[in-house]
Short mmCIF file of N, CA and C in Angstrom, two decimals:
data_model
loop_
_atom_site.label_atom_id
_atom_site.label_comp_id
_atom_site.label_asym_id
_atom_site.label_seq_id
_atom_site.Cartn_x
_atom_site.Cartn_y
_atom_site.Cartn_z
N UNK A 58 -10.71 -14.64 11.36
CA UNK A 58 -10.00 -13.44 11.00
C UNK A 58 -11.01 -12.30 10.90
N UNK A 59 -10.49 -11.39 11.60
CA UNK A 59 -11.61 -10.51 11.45
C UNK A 59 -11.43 -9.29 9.92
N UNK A 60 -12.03 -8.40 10.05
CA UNK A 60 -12.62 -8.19 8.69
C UNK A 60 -11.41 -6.65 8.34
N UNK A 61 -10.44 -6.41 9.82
CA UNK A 61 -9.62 -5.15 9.93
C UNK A 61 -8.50 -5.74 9.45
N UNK A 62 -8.25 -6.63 9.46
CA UNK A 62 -6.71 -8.04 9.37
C UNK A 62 -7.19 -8.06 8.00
N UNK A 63 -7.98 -8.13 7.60
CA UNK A 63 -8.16 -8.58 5.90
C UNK A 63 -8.13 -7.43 5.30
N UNK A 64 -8.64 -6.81 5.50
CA UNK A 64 -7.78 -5.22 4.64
C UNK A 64 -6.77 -4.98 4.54
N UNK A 65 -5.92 -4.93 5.98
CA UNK A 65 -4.74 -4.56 6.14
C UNK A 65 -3.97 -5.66 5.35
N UNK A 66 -4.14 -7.25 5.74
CA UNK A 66 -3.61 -8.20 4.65
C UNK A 66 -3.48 -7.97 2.68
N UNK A 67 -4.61 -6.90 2.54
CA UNK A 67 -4.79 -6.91 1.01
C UNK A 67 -3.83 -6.14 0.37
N UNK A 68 -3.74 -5.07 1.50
CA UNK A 68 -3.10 -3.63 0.63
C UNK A 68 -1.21 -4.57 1.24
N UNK A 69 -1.12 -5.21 2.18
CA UNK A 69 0.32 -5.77 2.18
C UNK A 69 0.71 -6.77 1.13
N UNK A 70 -0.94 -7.29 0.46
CA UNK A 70 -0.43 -8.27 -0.29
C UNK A 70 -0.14 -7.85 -1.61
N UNK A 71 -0.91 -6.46 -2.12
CA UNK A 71 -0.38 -5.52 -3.16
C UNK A 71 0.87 -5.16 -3.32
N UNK A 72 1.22 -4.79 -1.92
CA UNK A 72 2.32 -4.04 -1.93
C UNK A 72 3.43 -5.18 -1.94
N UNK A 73 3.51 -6.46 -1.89
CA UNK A 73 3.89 -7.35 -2.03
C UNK A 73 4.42 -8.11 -3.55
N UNK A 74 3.38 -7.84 -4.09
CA UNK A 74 3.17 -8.44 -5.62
C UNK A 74 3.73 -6.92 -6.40
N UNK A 75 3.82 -5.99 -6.12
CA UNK A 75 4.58 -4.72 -6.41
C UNK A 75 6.03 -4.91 -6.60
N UNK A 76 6.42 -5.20 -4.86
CA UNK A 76 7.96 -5.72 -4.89
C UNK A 76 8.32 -6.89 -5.53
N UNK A 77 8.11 -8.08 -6.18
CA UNK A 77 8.11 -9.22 -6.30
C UNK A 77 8.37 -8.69 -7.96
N UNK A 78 9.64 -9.05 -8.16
CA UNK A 78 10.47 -9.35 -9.54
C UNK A 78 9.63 -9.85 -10.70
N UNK A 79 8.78 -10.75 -11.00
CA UNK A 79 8.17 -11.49 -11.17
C UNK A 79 6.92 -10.60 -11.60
N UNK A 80 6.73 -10.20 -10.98
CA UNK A 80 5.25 -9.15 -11.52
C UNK A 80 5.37 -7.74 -11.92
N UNK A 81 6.68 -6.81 -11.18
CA UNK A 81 6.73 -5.83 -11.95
C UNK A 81 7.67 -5.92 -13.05
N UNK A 82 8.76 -6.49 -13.06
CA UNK A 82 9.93 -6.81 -13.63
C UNK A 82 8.75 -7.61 -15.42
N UNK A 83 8.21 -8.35 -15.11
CA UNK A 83 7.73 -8.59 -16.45
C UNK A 83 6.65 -7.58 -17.37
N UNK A 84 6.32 -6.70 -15.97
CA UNK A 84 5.30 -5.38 -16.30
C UNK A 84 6.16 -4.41 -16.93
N UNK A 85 7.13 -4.01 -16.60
CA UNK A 85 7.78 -3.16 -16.95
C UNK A 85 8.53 -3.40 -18.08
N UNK A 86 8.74 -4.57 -17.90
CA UNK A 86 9.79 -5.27 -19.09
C UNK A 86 8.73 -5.37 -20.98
N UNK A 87 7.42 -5.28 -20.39
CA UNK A 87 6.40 -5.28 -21.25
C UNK A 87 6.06 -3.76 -21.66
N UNK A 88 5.90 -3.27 -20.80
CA UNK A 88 5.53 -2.06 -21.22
C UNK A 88 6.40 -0.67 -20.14
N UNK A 89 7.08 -0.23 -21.14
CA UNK A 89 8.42 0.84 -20.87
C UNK A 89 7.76 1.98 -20.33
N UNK A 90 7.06 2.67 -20.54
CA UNK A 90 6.31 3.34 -20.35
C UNK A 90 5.40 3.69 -18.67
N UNK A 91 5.74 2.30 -18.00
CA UNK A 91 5.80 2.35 -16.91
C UNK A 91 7.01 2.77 -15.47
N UNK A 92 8.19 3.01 -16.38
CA UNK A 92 9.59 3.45 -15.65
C UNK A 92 9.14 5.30 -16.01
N UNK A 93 8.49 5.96 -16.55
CA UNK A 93 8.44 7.00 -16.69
C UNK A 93 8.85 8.00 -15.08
N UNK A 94 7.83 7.34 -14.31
CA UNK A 94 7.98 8.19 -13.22
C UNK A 94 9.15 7.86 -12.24
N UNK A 95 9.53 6.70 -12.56
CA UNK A 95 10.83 6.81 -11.96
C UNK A 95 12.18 7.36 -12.71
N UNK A 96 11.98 7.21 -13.64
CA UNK A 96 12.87 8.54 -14.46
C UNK A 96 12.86 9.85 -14.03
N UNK A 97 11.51 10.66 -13.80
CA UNK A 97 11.52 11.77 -14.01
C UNK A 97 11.93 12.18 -12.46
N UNK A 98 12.25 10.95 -11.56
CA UNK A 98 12.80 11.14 -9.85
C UNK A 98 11.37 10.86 -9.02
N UNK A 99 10.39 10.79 -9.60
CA UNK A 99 9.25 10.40 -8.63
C UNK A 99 9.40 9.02 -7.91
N UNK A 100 9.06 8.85 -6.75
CA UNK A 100 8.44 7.00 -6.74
C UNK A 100 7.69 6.48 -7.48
N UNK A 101 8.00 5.14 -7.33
CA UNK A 101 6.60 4.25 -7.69
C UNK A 101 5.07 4.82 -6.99
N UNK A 102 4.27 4.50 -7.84
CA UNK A 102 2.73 4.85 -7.34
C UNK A 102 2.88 4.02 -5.86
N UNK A 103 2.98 3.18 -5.83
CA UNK A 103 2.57 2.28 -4.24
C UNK A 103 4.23 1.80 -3.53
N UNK A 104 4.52 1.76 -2.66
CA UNK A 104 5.35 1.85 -1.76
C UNK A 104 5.49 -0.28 -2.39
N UNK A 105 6.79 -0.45 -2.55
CA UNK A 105 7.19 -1.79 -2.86
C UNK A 105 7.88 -2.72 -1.60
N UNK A 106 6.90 -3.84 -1.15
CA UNK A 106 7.48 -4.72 0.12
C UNK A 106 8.28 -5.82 -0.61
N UNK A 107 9.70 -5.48 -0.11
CA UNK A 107 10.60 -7.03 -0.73
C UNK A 107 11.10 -7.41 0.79
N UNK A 108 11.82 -8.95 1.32
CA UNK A 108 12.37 -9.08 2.45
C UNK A 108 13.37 -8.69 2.53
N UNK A 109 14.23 -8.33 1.16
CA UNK A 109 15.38 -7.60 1.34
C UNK A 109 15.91 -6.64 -0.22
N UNK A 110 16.58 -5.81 -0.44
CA UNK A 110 17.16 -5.03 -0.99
C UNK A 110 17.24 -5.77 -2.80
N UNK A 111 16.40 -5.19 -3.89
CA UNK A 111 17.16 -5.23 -4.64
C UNK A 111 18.46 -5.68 -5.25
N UNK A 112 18.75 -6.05 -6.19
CA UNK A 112 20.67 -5.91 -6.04
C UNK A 112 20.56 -4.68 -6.82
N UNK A 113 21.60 -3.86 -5.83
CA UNK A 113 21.97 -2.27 -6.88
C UNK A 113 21.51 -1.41 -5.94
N UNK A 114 20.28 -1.37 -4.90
CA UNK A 114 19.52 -0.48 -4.53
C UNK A 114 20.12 -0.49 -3.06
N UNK A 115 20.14 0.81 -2.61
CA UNK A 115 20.53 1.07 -0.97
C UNK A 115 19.87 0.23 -0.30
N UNK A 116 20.48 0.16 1.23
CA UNK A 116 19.29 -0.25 2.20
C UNK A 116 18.39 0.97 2.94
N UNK A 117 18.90 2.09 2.41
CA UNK A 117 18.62 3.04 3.01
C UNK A 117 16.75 3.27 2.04
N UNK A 118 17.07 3.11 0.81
CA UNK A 118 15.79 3.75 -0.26
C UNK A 118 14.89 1.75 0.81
N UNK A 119 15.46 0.57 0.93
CA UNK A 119 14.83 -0.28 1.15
C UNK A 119 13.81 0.02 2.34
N UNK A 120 14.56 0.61 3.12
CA UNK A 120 13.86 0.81 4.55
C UNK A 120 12.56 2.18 4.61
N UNK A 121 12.93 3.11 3.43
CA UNK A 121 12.33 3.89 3.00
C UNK A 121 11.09 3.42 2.66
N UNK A 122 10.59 2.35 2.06
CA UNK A 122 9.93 1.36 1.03
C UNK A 122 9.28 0.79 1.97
N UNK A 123 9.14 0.07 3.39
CA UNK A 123 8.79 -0.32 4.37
C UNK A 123 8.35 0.51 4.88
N UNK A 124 8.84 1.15 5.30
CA UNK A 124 8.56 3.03 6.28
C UNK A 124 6.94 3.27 5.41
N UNK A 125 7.17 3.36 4.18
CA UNK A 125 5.79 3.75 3.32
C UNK A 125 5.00 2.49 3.18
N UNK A 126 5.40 1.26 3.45
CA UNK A 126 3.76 0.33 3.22
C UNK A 126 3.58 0.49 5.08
N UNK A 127 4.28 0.42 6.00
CA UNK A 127 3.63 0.52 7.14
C UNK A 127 3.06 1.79 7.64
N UNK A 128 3.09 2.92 6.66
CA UNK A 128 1.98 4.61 6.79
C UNK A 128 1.31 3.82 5.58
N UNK A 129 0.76 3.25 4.74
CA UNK A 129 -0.33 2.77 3.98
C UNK A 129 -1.18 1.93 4.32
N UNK A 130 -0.49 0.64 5.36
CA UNK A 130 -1.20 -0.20 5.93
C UNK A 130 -1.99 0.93 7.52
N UNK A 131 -1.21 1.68 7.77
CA UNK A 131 -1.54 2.30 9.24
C UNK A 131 -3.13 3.02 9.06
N UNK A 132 -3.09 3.70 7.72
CA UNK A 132 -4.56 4.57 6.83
C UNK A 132 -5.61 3.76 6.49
N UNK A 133 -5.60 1.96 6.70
CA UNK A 133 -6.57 1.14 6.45
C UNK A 133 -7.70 1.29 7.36
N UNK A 134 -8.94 2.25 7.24
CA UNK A 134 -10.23 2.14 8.06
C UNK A 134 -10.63 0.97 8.14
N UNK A 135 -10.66 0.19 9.56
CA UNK A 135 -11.12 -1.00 10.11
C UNK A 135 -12.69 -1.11 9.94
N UNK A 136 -13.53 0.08 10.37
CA UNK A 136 -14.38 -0.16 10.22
C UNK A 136 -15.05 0.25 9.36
N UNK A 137 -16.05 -0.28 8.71
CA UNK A 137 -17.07 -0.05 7.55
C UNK A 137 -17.67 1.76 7.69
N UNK A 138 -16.63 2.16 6.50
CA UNK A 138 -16.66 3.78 6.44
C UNK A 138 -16.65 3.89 5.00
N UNK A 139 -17.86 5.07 4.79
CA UNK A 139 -17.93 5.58 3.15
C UNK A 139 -16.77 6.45 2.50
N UNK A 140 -16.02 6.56 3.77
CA UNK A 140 -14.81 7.34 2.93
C UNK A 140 -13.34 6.46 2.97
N UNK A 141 -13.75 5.44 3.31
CA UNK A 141 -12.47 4.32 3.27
C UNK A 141 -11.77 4.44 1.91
N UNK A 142 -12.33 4.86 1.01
CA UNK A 142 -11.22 4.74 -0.28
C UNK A 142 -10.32 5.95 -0.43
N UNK A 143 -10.68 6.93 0.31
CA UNK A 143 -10.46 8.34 0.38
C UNK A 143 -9.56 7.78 1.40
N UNK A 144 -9.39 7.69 2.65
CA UNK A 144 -8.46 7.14 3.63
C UNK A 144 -7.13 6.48 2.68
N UNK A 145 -7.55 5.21 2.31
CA UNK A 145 -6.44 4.95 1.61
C UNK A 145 -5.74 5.65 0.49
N UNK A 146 -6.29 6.51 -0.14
CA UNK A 146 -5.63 7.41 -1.41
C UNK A 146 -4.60 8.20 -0.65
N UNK A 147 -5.18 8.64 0.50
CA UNK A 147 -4.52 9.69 1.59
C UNK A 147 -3.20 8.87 1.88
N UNK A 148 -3.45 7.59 2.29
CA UNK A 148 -2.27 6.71 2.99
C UNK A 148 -1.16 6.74 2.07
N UNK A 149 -1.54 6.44 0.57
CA UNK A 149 -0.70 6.07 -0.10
C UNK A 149 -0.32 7.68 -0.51
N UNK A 150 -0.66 8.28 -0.53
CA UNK A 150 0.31 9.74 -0.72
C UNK A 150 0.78 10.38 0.07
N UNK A 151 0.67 9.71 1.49
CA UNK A 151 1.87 10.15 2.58
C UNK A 151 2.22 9.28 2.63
N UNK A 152 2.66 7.72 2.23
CA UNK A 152 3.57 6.87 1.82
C UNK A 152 4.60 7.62 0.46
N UNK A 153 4.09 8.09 -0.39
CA UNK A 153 5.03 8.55 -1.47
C UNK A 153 5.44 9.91 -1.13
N UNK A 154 5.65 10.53 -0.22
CA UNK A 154 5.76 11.88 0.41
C UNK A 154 6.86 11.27 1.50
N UNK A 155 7.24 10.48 2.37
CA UNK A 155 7.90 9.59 2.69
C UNK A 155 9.14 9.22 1.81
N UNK A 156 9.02 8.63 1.26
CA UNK A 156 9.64 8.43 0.30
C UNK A 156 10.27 9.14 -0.94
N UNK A 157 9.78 10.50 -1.18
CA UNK A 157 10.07 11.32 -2.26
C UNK A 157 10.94 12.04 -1.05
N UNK A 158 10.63 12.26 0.28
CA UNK A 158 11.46 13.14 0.67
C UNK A 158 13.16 12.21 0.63
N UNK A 159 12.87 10.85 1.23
CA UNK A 159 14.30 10.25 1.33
C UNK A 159 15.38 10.19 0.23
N UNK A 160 14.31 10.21 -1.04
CA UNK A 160 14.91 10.26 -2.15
C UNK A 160 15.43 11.45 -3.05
N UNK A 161 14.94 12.51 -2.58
CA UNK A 161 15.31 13.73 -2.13
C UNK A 161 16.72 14.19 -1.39
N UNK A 162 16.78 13.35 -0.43
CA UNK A 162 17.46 13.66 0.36
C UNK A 162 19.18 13.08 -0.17
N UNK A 163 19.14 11.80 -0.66
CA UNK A 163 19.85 10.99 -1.59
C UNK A 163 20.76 11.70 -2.58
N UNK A 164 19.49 12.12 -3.53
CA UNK A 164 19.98 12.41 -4.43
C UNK A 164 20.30 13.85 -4.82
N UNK A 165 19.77 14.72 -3.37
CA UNK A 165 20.53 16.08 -3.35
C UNK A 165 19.51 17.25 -4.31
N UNK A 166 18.32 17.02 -4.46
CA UNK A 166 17.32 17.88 -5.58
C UNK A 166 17.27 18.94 -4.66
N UNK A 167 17.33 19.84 -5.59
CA UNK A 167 17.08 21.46 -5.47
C UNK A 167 15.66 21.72 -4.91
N UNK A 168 15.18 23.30 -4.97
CA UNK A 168 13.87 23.40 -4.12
C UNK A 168 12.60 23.34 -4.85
N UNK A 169 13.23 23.57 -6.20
CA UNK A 169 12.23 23.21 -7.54
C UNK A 169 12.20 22.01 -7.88
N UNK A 170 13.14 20.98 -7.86
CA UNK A 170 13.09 19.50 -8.01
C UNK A 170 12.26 19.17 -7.12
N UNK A 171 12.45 19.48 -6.17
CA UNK A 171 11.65 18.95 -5.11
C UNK A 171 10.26 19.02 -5.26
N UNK A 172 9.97 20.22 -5.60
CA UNK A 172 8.66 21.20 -5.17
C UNK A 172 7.65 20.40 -7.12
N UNK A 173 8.28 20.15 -8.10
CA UNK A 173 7.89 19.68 -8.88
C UNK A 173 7.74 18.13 -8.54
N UNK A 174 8.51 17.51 -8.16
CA UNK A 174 8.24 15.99 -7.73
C UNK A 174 7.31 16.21 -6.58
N UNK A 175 7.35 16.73 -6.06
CA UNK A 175 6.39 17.01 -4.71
C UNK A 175 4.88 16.82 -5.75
N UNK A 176 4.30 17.70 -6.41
CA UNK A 176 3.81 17.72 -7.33
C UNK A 176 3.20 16.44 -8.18
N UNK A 177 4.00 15.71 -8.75
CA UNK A 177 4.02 14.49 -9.21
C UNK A 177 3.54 13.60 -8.34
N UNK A 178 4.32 13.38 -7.49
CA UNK A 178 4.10 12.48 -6.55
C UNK A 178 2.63 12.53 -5.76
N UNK A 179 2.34 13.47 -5.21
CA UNK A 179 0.56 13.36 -5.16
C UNK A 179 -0.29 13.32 -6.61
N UNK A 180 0.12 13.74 -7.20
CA UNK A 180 -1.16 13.14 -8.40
C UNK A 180 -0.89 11.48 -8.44
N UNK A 181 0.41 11.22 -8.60
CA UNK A 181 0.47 9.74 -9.31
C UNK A 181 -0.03 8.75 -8.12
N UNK A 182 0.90 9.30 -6.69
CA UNK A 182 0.32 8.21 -5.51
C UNK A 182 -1.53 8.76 -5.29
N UNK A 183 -1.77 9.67 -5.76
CA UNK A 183 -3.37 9.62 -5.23
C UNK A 183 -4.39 8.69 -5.75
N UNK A 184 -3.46 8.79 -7.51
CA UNK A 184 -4.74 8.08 -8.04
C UNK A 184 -4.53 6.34 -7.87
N UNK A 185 -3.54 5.78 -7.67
CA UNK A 185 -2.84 4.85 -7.37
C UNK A 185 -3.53 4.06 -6.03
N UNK A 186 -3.49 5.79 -4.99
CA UNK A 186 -4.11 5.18 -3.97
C UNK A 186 -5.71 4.99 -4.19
N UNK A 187 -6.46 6.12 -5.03
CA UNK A 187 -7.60 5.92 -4.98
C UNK A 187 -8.02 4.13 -5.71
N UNK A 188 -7.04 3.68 -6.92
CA UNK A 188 -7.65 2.45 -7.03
C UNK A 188 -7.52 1.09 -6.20
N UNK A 189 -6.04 1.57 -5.37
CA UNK A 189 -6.20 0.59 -3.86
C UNK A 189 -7.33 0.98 -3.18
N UNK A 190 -7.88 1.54 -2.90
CA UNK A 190 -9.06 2.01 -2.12
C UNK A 190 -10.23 1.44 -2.40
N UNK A 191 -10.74 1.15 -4.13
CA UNK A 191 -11.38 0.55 -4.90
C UNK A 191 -11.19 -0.68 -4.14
N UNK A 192 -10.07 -1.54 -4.31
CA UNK A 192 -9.71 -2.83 -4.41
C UNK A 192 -10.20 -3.29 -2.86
N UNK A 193 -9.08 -2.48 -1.99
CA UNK A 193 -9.69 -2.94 -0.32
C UNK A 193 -11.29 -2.54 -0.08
N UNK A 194 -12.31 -1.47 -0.72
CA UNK A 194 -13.47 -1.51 -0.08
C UNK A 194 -14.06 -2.77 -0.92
N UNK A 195 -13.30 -3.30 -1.85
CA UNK A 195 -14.35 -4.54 -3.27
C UNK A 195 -13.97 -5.36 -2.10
N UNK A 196 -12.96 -5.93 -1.13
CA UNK A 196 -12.55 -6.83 -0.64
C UNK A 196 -13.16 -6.97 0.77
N UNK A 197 -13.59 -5.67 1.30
CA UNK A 197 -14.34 -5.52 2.16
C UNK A 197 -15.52 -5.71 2.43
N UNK A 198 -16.15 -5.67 1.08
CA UNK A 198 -17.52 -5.77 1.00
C UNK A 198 -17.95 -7.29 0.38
N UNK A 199 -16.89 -7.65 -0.13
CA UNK A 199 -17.01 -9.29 0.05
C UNK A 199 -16.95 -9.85 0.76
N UNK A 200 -16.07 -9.53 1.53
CA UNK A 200 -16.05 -10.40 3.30
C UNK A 200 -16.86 -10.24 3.88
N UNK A 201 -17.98 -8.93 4.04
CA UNK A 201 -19.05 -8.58 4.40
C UNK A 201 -20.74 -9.39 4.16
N UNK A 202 -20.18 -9.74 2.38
CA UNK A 202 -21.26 -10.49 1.98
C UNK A 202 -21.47 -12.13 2.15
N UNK A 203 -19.95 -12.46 2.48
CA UNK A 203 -19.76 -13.93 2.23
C UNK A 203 -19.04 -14.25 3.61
N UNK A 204 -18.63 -13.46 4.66
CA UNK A 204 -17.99 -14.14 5.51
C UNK A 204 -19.29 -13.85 6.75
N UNK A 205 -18.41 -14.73 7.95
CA UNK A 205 -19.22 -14.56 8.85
C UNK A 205 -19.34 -13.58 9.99
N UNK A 206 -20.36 -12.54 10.40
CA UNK A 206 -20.19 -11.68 11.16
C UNK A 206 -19.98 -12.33 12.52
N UNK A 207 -19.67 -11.73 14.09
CA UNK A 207 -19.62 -12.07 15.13
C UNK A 207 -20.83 -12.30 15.62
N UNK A 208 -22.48 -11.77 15.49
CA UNK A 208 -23.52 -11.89 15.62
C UNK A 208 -23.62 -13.13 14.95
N UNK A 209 -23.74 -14.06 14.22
CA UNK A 209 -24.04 -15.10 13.52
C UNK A 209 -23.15 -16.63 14.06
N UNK A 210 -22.01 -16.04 14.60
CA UNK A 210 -21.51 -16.78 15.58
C UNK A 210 -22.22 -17.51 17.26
N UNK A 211 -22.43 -18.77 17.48
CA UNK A 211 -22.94 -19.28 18.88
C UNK A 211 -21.55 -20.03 18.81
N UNK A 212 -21.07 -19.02 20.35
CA UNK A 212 -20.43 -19.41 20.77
C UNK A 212 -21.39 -20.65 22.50
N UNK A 213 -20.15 -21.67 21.96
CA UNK A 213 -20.94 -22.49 23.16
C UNK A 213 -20.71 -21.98 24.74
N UNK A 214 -21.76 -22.40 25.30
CA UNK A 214 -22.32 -21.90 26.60
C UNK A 214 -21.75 -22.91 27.68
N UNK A 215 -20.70 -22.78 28.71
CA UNK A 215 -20.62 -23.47 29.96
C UNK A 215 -20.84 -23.07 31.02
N UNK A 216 -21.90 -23.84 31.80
CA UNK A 216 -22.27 -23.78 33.14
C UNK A 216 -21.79 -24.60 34.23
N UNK A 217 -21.23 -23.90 35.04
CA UNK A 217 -20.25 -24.77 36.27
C UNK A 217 -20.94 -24.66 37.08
N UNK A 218 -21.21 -25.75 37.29
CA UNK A 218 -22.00 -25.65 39.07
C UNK A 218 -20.77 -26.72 39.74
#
C-alpha cells in the first residue's frame, strides 16, 4: 500500500468513526455541549460517512455528507509536503462550505443566516481540519518511519534467453 492510500484511508476512517452511532452518539450523549453547533445551524466540524441515512435525516443532507468527505479526501497531499496540514484544514472547510450551503438551501436561511454560519463554519471546520491535518501528517510520518519505501524494495530480476 502505498503511503497516498494511507492518508486518504485515515481521514475516511475518521470520517467514518464520526458517522458511526457508537462513537458520536455516546460523545454527545456524554457531553451536550457538543450539539452546540448544530443548534446554532452550522455542520458538524468533519463531514460524517454512514452507508446509509440516519433515521429522521434526508437523503438529500446524506448525500451532502459524502459530497464533503469525497472534497476532504480529494485535499489529501500524496506527497510528503510541509503544508499538508494546511491542505487538509482547507479540505475540510470546503467540505463544511458544501454542506452549509445545502443546508442552507433546506432550511431556507436568510442572507445574514447565511453570511453568520458562513462565518462559523470556517472557524469550526478549520480548526477541526487543522487537527485532522495533525493526525494524517502523525500517520504519515509513521509510515515513513516504519514502513517500507520503494527503494528498499528488490524486486526479483528475470532473464529470458
Amino acid at each position: 500500500m502505498s503511503r497516498g492510500w494511507l492518508l486518504r484511508l485515515s481521514v475516511i476512517g475518521v470520517c467514518a468513526a464520526l458517522g458511526s452511532w457508537w462513537v458520536t452518539g455516546q460523545f454527545r450523549g456524554r457531553l451536550a455541549e457538543a450539539l452546540i453547533p448544530e443548534a446554532l445551524g452550522v455542520p458538524s466540524a468533519l463531514p460524517h460517512l454512514r452507508l446509509w441515512p440516519m433515521p429522521g435525516q434526508a437523503w438529500s443532507l446524506w448525500v451532502a455528507d459524502l459530497v464533503g468527505v469525497a472534497v476532504l479526501v480529494a485535499f489529501v497531499v500524496t506527497p510528503p509536503h510541509r503544508r499538508q496540514i494546511l491542505w487538509v484544514a482547507l479540505g475540510a472547510v470546503c467540505a463544511g462550505i458544501i454542506r452549509l450551503a445545502w443546508i442552507s438551501v433546506v432550511a431556507q436561511h436568510d442572507l445574514v443566516t447565511f453570511g453568520i454560519a458562513l462565518a462559523l463554519t470556517v472557524v469550526l471546520c478549520g480548526l477541526a481540519g487543522l487537527l485532522l491535518g495533525v493526525f494524517v501528517a502523525f500517520v504519515g510520518k509513521v509510515w515513513t518511519v516504519f514502513g517500507v519505501s520503494k527503494s528498499q524494495v528488490k524486486y526479483p530480476v528475470c532473464h529470458f534467453t
